[in-house]
Coordinates of N, CA and C in Angstrom, one line a residue:
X1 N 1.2 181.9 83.6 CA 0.3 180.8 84.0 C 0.1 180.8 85.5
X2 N -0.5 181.9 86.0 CA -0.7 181.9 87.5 C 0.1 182.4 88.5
X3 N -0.2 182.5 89.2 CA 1.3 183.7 90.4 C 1.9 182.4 90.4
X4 N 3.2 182.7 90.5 CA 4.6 182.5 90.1 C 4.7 181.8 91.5
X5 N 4.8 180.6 91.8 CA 5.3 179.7 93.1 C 6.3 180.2 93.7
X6 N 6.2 180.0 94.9 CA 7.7 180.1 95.8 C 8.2 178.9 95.9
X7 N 9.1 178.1 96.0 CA 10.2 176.9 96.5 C 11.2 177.2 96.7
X8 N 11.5 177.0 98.5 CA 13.0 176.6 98.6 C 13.9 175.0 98.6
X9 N 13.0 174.2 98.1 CA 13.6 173.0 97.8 C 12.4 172.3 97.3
X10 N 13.5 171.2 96.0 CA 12.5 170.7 94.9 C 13.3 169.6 94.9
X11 N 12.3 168.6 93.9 CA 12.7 167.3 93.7 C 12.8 167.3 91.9
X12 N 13.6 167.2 91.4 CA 13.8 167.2 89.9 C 14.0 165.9 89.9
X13 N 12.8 165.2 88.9 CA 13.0 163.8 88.3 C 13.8 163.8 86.6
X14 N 14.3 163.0 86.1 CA 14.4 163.4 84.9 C 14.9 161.8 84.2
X15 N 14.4 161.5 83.2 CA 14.3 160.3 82.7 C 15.6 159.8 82.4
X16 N 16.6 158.4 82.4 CA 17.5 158.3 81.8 C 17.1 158.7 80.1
X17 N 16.0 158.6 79.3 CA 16.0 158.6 77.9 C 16.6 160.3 77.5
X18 N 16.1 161.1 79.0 CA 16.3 162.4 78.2 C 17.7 162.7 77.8
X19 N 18.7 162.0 79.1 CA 20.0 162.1 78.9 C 20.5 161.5 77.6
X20 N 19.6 160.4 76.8 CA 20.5 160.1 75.6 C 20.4 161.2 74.4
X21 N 20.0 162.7 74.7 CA 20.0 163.4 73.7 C 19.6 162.8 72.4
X22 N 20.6 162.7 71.2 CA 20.2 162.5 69.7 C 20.6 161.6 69.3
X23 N 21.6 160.7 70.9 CA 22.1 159.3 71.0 C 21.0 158.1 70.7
X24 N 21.2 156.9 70.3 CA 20.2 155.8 70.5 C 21.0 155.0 72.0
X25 N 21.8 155.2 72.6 CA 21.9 154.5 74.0 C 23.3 155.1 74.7
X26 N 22.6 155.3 76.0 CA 23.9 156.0 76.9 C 23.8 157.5 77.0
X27 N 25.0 158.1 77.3 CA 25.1 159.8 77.9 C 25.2 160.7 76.7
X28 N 24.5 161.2 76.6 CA 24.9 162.5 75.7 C 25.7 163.7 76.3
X29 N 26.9 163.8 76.2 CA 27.3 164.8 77.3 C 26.8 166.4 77.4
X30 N 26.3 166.6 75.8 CA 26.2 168.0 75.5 C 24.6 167.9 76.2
X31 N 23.7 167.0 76.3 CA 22.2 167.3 76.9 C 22.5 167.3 78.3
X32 N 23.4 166.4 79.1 CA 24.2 166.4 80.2 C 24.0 167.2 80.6
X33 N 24.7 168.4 80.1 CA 25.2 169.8 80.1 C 24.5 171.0 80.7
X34 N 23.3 170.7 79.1 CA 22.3 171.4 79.4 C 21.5 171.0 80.4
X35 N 21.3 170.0 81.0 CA 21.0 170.0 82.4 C 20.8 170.6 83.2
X36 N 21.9 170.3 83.3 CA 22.7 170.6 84.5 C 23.4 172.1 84.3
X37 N 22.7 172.7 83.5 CA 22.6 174.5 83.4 C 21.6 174.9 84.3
X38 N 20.7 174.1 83.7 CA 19.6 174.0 84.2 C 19.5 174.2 85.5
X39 N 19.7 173.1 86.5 CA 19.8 172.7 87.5 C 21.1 173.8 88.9
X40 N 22.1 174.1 87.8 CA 22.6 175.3 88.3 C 22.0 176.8 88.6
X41 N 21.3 177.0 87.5 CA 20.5 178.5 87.4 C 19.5 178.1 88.5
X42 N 19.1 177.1 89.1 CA 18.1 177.0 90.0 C 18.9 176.9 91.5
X43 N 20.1 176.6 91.6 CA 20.6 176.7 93.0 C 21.6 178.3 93.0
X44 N 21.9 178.5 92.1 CA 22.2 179.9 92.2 C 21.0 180.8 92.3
X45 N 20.1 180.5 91.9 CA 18.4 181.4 92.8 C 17.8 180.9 93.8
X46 N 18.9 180.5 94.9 CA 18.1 180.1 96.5 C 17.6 178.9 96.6
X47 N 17.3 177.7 95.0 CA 16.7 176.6 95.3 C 17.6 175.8 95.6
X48 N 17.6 174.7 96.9 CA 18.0 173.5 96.9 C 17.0 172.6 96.3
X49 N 18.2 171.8 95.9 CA 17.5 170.8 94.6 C 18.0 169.3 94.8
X50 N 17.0 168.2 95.0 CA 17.2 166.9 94.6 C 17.2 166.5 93.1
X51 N 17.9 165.5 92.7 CA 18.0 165.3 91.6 C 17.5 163.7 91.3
X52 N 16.6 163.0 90.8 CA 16.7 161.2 90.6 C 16.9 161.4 89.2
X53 N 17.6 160.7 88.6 CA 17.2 160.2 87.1 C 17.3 159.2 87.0
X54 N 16.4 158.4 85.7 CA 16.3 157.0 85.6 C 17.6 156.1 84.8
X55 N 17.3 155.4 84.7 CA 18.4 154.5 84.0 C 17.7 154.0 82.4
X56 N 17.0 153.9 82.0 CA 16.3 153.4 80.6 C 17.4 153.8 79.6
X57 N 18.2 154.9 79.6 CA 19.1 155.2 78.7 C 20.2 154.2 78.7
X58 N 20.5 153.2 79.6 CA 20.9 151.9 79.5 C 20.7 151.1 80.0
X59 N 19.9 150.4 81.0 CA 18.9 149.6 80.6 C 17.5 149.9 81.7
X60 N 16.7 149.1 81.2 CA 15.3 150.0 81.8 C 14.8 147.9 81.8
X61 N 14.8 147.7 83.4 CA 14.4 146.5 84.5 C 12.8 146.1 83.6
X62 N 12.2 146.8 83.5 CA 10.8 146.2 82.6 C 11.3 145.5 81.4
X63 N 11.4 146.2 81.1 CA 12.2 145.3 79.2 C 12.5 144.2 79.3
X64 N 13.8 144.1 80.8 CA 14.7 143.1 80.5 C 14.1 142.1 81.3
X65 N 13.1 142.0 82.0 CA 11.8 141.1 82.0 C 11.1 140.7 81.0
X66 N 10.6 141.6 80.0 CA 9.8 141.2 79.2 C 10.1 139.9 78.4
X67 N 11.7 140.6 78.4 CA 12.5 139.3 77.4 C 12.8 138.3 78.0
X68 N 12.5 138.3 79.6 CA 13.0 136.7 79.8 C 13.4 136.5 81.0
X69 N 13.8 138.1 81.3 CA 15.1 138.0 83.2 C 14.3 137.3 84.1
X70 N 14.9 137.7 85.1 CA 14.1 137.7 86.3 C 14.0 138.9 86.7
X71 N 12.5 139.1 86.7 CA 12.1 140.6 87.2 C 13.2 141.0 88.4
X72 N 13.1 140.9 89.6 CA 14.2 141.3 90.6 C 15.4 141.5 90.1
X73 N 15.9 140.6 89.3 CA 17.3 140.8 88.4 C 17.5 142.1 87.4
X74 N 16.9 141.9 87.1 CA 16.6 142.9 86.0 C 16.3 144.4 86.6
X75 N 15.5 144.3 87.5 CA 15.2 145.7 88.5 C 16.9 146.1 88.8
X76 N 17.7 145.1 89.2 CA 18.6 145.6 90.3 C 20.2 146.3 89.1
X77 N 19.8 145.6 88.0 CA 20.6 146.0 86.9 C 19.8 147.4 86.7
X78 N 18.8 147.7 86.2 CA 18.3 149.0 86.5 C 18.6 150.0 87.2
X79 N 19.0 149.6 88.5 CA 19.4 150.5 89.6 C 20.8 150.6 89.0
X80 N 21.4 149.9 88.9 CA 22.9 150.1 88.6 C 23.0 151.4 87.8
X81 N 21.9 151.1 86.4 CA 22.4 152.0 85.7 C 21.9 153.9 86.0
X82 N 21.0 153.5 86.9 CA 20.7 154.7 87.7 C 21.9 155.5 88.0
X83 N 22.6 154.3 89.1 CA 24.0 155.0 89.7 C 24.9 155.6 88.4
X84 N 25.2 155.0 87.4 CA 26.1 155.4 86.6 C 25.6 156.8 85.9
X85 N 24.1 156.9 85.5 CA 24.0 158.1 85.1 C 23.9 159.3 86.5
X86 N 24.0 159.2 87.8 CA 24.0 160.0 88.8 C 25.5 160.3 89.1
X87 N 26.2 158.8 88.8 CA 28.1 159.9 88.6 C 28.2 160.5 87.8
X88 N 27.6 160.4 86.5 CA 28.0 161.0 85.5 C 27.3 163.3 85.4
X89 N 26.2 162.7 85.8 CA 25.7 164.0 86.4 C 26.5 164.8 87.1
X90 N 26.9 164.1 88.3 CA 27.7 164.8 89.6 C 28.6 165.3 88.8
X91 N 29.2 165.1 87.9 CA 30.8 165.2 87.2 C 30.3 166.5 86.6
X92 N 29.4 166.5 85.8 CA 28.9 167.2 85.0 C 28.7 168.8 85.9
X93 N 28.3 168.4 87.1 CA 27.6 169.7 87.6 C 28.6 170.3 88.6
X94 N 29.6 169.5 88.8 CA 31.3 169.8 89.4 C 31.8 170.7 88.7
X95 N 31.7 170.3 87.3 CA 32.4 171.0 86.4 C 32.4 172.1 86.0
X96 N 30.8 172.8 86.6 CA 30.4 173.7 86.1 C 30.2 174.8 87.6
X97 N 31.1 174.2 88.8 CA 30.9 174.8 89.9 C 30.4 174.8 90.9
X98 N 29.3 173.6 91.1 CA 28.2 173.6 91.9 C 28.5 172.4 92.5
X99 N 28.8 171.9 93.6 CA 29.1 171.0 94.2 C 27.7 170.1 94.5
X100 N 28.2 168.8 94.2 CA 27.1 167.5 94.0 C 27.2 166.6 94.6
X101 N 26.7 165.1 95.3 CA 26.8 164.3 96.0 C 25.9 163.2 95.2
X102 N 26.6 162.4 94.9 CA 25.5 161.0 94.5 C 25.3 160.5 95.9
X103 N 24.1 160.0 96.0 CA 24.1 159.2 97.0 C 23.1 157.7 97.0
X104 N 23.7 156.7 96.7 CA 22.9 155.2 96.4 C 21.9 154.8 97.4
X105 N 20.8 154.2 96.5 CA 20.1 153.3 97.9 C 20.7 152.2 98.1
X106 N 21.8 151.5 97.3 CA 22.7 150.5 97.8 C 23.6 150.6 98.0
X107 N 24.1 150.3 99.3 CA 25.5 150.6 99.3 C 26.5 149.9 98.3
X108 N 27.7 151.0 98.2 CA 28.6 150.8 97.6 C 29.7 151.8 97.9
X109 N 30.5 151.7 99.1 CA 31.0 153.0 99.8 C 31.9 153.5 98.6
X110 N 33.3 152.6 97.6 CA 33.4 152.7 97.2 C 33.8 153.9 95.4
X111 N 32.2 153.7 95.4 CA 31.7 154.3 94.3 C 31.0 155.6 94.7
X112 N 30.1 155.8 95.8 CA 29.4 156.8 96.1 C 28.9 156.7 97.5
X113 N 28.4 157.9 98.0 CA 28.0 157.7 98.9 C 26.4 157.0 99.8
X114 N 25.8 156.2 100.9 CA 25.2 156.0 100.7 C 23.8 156.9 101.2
X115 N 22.6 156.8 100.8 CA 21.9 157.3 100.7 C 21.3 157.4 102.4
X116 N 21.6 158.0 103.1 CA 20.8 158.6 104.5 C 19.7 160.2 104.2
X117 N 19.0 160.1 105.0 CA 17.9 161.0 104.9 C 18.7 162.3 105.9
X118 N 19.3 162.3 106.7 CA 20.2 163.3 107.6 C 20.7 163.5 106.6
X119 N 22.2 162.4 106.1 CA 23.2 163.6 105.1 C 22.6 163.8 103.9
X120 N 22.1 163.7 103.6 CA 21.0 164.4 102.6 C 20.7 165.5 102.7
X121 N 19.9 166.2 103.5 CA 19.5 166.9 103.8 C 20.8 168.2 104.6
X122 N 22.0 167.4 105.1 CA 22.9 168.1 105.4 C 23.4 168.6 104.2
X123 N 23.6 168.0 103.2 CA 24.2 168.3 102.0 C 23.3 169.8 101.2
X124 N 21.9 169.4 101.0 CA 21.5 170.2 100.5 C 21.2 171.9 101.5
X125 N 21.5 171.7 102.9 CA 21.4 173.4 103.3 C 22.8 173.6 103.3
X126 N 23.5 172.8 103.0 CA 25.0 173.7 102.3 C 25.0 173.9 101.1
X127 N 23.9 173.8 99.7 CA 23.7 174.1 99.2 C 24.2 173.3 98.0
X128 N 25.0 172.1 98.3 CA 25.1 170.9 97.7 C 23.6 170.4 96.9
X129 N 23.7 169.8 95.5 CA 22.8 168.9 94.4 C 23.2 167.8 95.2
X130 N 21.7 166.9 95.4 CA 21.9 165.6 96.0 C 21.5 165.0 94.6
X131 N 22.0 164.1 94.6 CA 21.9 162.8 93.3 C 21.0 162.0 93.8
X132 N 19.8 161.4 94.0 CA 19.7 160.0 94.2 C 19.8 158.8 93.6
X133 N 20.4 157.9 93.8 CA 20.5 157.1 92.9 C 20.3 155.7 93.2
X134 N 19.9 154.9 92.3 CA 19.4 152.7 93.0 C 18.2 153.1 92.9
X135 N 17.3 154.1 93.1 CA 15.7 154.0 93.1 C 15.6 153.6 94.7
X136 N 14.8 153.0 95.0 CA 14.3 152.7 96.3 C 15.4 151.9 96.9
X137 N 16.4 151.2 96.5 CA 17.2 149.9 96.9 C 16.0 148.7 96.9
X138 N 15.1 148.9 96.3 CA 14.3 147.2 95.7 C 13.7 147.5 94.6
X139 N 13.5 145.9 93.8 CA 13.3 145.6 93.0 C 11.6 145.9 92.9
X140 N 10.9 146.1 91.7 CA 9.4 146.0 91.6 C 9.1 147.5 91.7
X141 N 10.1 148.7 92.1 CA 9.8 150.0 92.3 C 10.3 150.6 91.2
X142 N 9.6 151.6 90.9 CA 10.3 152.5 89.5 C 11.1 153.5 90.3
X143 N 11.6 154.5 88.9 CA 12.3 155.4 89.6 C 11.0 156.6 90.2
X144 N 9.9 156.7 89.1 CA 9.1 157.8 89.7 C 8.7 157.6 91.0
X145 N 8.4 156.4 91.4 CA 8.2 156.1 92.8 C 9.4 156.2 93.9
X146 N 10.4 156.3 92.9 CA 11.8 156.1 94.6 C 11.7 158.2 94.8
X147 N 11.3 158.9 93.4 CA 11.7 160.2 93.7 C 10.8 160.7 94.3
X148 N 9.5 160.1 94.5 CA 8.2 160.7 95.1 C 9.1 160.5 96.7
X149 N 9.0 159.1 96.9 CA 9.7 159.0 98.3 C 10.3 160.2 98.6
X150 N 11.6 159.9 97.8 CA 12.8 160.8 98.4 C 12.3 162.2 98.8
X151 N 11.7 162.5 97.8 CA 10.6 164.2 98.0 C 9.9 164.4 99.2
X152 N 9.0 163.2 99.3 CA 8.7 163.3 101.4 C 9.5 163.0 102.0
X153 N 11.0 162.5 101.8 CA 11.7 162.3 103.1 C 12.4 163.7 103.3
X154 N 12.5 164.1 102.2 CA 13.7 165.5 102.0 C 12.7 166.9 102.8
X155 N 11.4 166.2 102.7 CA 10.4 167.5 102.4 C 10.3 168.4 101.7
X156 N 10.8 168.3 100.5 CA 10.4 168.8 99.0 C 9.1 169.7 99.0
X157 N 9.0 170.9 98.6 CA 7.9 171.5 98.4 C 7.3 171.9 97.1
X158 N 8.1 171.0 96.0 CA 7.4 170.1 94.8 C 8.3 169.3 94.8
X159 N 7.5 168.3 93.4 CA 8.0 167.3 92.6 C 8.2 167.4 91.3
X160 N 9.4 168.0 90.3 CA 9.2 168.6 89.0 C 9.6 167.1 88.4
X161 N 8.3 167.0 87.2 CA 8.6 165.5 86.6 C 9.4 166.0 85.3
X162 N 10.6 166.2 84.8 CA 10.8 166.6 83.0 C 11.1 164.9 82.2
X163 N 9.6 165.5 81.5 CA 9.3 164.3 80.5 C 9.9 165.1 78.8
X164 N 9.5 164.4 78.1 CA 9.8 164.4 76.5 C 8.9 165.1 75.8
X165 N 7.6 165.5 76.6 CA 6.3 166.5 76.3 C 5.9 167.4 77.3
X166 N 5.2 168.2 77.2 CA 5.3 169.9 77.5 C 3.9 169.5 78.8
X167 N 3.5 168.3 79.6 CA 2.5 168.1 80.5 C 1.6 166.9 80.4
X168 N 1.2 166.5 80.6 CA 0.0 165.5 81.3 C -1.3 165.5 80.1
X169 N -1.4 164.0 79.2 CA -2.3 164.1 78.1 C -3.4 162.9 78.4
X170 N -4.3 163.3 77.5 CA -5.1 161.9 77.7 C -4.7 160.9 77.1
X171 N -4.2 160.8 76.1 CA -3.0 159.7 75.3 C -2.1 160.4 74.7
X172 N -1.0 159.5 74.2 CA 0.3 159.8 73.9 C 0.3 160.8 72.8
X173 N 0.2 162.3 73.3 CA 0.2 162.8 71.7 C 1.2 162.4 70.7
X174 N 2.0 162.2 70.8 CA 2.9 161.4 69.7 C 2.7 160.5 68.6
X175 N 1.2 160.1 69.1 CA 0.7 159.1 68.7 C -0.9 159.1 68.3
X176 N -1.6 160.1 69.3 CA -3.0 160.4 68.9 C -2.6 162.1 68.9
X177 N -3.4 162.3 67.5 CA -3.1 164.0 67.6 C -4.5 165.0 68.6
X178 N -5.1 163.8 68.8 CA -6.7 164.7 69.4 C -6.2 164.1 71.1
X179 N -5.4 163.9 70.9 CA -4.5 164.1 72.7 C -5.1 165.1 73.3
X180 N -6.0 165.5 74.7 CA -6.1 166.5 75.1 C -5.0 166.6 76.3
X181 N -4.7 167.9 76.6 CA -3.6 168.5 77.5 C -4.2 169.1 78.3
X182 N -3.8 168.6 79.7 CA -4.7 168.9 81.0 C -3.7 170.2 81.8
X183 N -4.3 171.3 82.0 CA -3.8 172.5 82.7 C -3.5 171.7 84.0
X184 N -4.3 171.4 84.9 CA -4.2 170.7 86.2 C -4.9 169.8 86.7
X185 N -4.5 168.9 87.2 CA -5.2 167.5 87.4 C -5.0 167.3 89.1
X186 N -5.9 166.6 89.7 CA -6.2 166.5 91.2 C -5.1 164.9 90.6
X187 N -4.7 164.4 92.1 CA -4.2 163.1 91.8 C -5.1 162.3 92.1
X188 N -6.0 161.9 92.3 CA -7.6 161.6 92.4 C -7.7 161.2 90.6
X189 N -7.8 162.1 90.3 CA -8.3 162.1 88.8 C -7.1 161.2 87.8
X190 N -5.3 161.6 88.1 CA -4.6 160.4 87.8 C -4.6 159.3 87.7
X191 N -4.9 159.1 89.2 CA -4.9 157.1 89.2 C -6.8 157.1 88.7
X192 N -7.6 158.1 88.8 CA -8.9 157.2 88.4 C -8.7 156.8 86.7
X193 N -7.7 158.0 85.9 CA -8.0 157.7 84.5 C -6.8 156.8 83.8
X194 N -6.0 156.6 85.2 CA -4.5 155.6 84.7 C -4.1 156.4 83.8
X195 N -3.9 157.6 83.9 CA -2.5 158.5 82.7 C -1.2 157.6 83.5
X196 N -0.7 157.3 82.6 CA 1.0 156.6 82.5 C 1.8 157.3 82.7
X197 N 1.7 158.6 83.0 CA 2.9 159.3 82.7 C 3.8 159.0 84.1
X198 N 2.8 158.8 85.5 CA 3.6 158.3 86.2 C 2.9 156.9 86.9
X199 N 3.6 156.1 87.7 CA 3.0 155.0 87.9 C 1.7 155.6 89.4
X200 N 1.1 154.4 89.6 CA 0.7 154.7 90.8 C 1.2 155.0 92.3
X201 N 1.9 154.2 92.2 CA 2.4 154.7 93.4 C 3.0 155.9 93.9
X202 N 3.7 156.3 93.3 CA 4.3 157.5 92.9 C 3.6 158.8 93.0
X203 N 2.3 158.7 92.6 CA 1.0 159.8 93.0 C 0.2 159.3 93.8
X204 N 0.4 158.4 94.6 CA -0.4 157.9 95.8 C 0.6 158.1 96.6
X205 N 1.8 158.4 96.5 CA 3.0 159.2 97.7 C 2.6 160.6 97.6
X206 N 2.9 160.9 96.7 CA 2.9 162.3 96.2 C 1.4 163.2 97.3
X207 N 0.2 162.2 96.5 CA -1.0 162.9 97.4 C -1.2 162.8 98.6
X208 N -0.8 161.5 99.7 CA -0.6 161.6 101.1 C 0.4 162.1 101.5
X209 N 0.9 162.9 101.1 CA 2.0 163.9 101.5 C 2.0 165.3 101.7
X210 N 0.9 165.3 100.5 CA 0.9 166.7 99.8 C 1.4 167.5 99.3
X211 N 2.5 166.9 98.2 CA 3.8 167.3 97.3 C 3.2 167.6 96.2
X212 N 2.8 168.8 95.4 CA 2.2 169.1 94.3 C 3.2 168.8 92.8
X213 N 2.7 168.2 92.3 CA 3.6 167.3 91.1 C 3.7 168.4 89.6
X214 N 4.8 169.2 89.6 CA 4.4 169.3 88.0 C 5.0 168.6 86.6
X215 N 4.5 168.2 85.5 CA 5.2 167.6 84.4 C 5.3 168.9 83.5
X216 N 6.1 169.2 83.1 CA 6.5 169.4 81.6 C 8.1 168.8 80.9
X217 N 8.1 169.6 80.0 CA 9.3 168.9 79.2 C 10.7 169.3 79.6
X218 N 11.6 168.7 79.2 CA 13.1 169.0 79.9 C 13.9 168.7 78.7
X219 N 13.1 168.6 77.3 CA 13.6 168.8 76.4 C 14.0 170.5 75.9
X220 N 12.6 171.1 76.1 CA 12.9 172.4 75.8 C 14.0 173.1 76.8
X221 N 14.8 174.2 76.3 CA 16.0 174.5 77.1 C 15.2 175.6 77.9
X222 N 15.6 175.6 79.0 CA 15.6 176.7 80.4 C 14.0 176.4 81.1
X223 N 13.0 175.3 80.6 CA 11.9 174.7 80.9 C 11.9 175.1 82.2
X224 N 12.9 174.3 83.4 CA 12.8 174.0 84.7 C 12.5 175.2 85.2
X225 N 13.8 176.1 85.0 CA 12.8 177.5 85.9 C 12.2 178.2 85.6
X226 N 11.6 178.3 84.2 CA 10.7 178.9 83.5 C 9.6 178.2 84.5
X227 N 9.3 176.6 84.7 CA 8.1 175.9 85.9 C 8.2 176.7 87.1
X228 N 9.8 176.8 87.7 CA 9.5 177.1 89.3 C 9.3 178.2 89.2
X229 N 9.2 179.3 88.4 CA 8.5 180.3 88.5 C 7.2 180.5 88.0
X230 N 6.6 179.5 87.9 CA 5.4 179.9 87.3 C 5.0 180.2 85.9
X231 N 6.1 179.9 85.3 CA 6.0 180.5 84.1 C 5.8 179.1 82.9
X232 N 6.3 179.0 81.7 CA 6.7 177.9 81.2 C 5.2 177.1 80.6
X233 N 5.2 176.0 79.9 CA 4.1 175.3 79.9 C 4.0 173.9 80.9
X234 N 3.1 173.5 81.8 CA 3.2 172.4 82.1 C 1.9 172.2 83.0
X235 N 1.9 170.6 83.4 CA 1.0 170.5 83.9 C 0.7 170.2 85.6
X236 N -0.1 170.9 86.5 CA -0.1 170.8 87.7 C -0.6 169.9 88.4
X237 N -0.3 168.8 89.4 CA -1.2 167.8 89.9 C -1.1 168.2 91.4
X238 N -2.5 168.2 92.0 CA -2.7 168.4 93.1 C -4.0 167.7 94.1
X239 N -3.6 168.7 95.1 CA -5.2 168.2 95.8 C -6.8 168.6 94.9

């Protein structure tokens, strides 16, 4: 699917839901795993790598609005569980050799380290996985939005989104089977057609930046650098 991109550093988003593997709530250690194979085979090929994942795999801050919280409350319980699936990661990708660093946008010395844009960045040209974790440190922001951030502060020369589908549809194929599947989308054309897959703001970081966004799946195994090479299915968002 086109000459093969170069990146020396990337921003890997990945959903808390993907972590609950075949689970209904929490860590699947064996999808964990595969991860964070993943995520290894790409820093053993020269990439430094950010990492955000969400929390939805136990609890996801919209929901617990819907039912009643207080939005802010509920957001910041979200972040929490951000953090818990970013230790649990770190653990994961220790274990397998590659040295990791959570790093919170709330402090909690603690528990983990906190989130500066220097040791970040120090971490990752030693070749350290940065974790980010808390989302932005406020309420009202998703996690796609805290990872767009982090990707312009890090200077990220993408943004890999791994969703639950193989790129960017015009509705939920899951749900409409005459879903069409977009090869490449301007972020212009995102926010004009409101695809969900990420919020707005998030592609309104992304495009004043100039961070080219790709989605595909992070269900299928070895997906991620099958994308950074060019290879793989997924979809490109750009200028």
């Amino acid at each position: 699917m086109g000459t093969a991109p170069s990146f020396s550093r990337v921003l890997l988003k990945v959903s808390g839901e993907a972590l609950m593997g075949s689970k209904e709530f929490g860590i699947d250690l064996d999808m964990a795993g595969r991860v964070a194979d993943e995520v290894v085979q790409a820093v053993k090929g020269g990439v430094q790598v950010a990492l955000v994942i969400g929390g939805g795999n136990i609890f996801r801050g919209v929901a617990g609005a819907a039912s009643g919280m207080d939005r802010a409350n509920a957001d910041q319980m979200g972040m929490l569980a951000t953090v818990m699936n970013a230790l649990a990661m770190q653990d994961v990708l220790i274990s397998k050799g590659i040295d990791a660093r959570a790093m919170s946008a709330i402090h909690m010395p603690t528990v983990c380290e906190s989130f500066t844009r220097a040791r970040a960045l120090s971490h990752l040209n030693k070749g350290k996985v940065v974790l980010c974790a808390a989302g932005t440190g406020n309420p009202f922001f998703t996690t796609d939005t805290a990872a767009a951030l982090r990707a312009a502060e890090l200077k990220c020369d993408a943004f890999f989104k791994g969703t639950s589908v193989d790129g960017i549809y015009s509705a939920d194929p899951k749900a409409d089977r005459n879903a069409e599947r977009f090869e490449t989308l301007t972020y212009d054309e995102m926010l004009a057609r409101n695809l969900r897959v990420m919020d707005g703001a998030a592609i309104a970081l992304a495009r004043d930046n100039a961070i080219p966004v790709f989605v595909f799946s992070i269900r299928q195994s070895g997906e991620f650098n099958k994308v950074l090479n060019g290879n793989g299915t997924f979809t490109e968002v750009t200028v």
